[in-house]
C-alpha atoms as one frame of an Amber mdcrd trajectory, in Angstrom:
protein
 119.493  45.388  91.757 119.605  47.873  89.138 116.641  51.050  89.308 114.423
  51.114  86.609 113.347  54.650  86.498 115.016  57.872  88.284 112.711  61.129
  88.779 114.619  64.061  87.797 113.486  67.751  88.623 113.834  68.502  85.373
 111.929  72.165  85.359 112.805  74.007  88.538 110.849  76.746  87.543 107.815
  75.070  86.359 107.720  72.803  88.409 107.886  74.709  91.362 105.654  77.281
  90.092 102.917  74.643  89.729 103.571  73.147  93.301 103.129  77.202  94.797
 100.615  77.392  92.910  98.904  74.532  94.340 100.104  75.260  97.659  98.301
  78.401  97.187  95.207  76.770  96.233  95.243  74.384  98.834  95.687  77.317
 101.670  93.166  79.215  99.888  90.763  76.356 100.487  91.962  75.902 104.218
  91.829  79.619 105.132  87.998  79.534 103.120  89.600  82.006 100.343  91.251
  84.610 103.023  94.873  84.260 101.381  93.480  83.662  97.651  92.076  87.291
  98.705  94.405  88.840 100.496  98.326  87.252  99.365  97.292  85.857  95.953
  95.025  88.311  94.262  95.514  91.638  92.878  92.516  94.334  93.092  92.850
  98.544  94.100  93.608  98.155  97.588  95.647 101.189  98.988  99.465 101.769
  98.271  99.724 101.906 102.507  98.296  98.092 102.666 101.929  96.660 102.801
 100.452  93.165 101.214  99.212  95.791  97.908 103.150  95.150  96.929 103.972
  91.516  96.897 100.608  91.394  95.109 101.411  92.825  92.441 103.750  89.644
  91.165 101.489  86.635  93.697  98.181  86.703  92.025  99.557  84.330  89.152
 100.170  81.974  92.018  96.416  81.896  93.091  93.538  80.303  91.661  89.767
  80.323  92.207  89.390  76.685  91.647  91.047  73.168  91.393  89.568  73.332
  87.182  90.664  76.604  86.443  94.225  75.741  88.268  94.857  72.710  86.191
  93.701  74.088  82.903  96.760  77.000  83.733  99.162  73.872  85.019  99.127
  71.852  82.350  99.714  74.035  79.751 102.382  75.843  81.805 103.654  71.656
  82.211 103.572  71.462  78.473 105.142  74.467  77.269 107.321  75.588  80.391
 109.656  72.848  80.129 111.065  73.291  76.648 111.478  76.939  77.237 113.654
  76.644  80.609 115.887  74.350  78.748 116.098  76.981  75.401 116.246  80.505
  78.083 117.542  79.060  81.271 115.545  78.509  84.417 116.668  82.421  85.649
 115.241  84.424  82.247 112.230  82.024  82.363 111.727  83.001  86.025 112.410
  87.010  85.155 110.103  85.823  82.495 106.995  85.257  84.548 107.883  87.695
  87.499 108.094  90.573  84.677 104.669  88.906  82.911 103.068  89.463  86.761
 104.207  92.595  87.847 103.360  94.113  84.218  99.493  92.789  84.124  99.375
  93.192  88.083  99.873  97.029  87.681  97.868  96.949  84.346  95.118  95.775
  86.243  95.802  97.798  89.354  95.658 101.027  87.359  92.640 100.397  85.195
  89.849  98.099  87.151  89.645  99.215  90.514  86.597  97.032  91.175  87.638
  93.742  90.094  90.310  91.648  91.490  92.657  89.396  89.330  94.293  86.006
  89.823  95.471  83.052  88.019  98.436  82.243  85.735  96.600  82.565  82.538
  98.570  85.290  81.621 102.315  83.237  82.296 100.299  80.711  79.856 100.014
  83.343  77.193 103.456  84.926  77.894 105.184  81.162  77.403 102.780  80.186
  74.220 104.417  83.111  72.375 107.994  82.741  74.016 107.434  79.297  72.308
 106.527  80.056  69.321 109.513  82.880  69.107 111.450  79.568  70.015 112.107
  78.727  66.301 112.590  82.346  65.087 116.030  81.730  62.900 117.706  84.429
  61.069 115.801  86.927  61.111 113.252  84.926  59.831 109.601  85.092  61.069
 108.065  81.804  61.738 104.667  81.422  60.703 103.637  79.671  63.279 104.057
  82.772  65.198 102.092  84.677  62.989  99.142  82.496  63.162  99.786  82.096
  67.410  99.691  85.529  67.340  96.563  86.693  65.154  95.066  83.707  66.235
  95.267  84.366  69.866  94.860  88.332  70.175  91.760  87.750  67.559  90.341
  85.723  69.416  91.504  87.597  73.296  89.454  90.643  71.779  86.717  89.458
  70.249  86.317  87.416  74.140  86.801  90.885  75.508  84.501  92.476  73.443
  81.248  89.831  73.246  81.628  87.834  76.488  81.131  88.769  80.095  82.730
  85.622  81.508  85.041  87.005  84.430  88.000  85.811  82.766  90.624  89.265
  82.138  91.501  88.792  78.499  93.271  91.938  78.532  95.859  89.853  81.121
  96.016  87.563  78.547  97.165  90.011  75.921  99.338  91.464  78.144 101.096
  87.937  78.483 101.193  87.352  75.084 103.048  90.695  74.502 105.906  90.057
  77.441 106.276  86.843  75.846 107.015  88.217  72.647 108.904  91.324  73.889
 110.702  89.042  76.433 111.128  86.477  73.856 112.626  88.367  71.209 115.120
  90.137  74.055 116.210  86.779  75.040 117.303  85.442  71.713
């Protein structure tokens, strides 16, 4: 009998960055938030705490909640896939550990009494890495343009009228690895 369909693992990277992700949020919700606080989030805890260091890249693993995990997933689902098939699963995944460690530190350094987590920012760094995606020539794409006035308009007008716990500054600092990373990887 001949199979109908075949699953293929099409996306290493994405694909196994949304199951650790959900893996995370799962043993978040067993350990009542212990390892979203302590493995997979990133807030000023001292340089001698050895967890401070793989911190630094995990917190885009954890999430707060199942909503706020699958609004990150499935645009990382969406977008993530076209991308490791243009870069190659090891730049995408140099990609997102760069994107971490950047607005890990970023945050470290700058709000010492908040603590960050969430892929939001890998969203923002593979929206722009996308829209680089058709860059030809030397020519700009307007899409890119628009993704990009769009999107840091809108991050800083967020950051400037809304108190809504959500780090738009991680956001921009996505979007700009994705460019910078983008435009290094053409």
């Amino acid at each position: 009998m001949k199979r109908l369909f075949r699953l293929q693992y099409n996306s290493p990277v994405v694909l196994t960055f949304a199951l650790v992700s959900l893996g995370a949020l799962l043993l978040g919700k067993l350990t009542d938030g212990w390892t979203t606080k302590y493995l997979f989030s990133v807030w000023h805890s001292p340089l001698t705490d050895i967890l401070t260091y793989p911190r630094f890249i995990l917190h885009v693993l954890g999430h707060s909640d199942y909503s706020y995990y699958i609004a990150n997933m499935m645009m990382i689902l969406v977008v993530g896939p076209s991308l490791e098939e243009k870069y190659g699963s090891r730049n995408l995944l140099s990609a997102i550990i760069i994107t971490a460690l950047v607005s890990g530190l970023v945050h470290w350094f700058l709000f010492p009494g908040t603590m960050l987590l969430g892929a939001s920012g890998i969203v923002f760094m593979m929206i722009v890495m996308a829209s680089l995606a058709g860059m030809r020539d030397g020519c700009i794409p307007i899409t890119l343009i628009l993704v990009l006035v769009l999107y840091l308009g809108n991050e800083i007008v967020d950051g400037v009228m809304l108190s809504d716990n959500i780090s738009q500054l991680t956001h921009i600092i996505g979007g700009i690895c994705g460019a910078v990373l983008g435009l290094r990887r053409r």
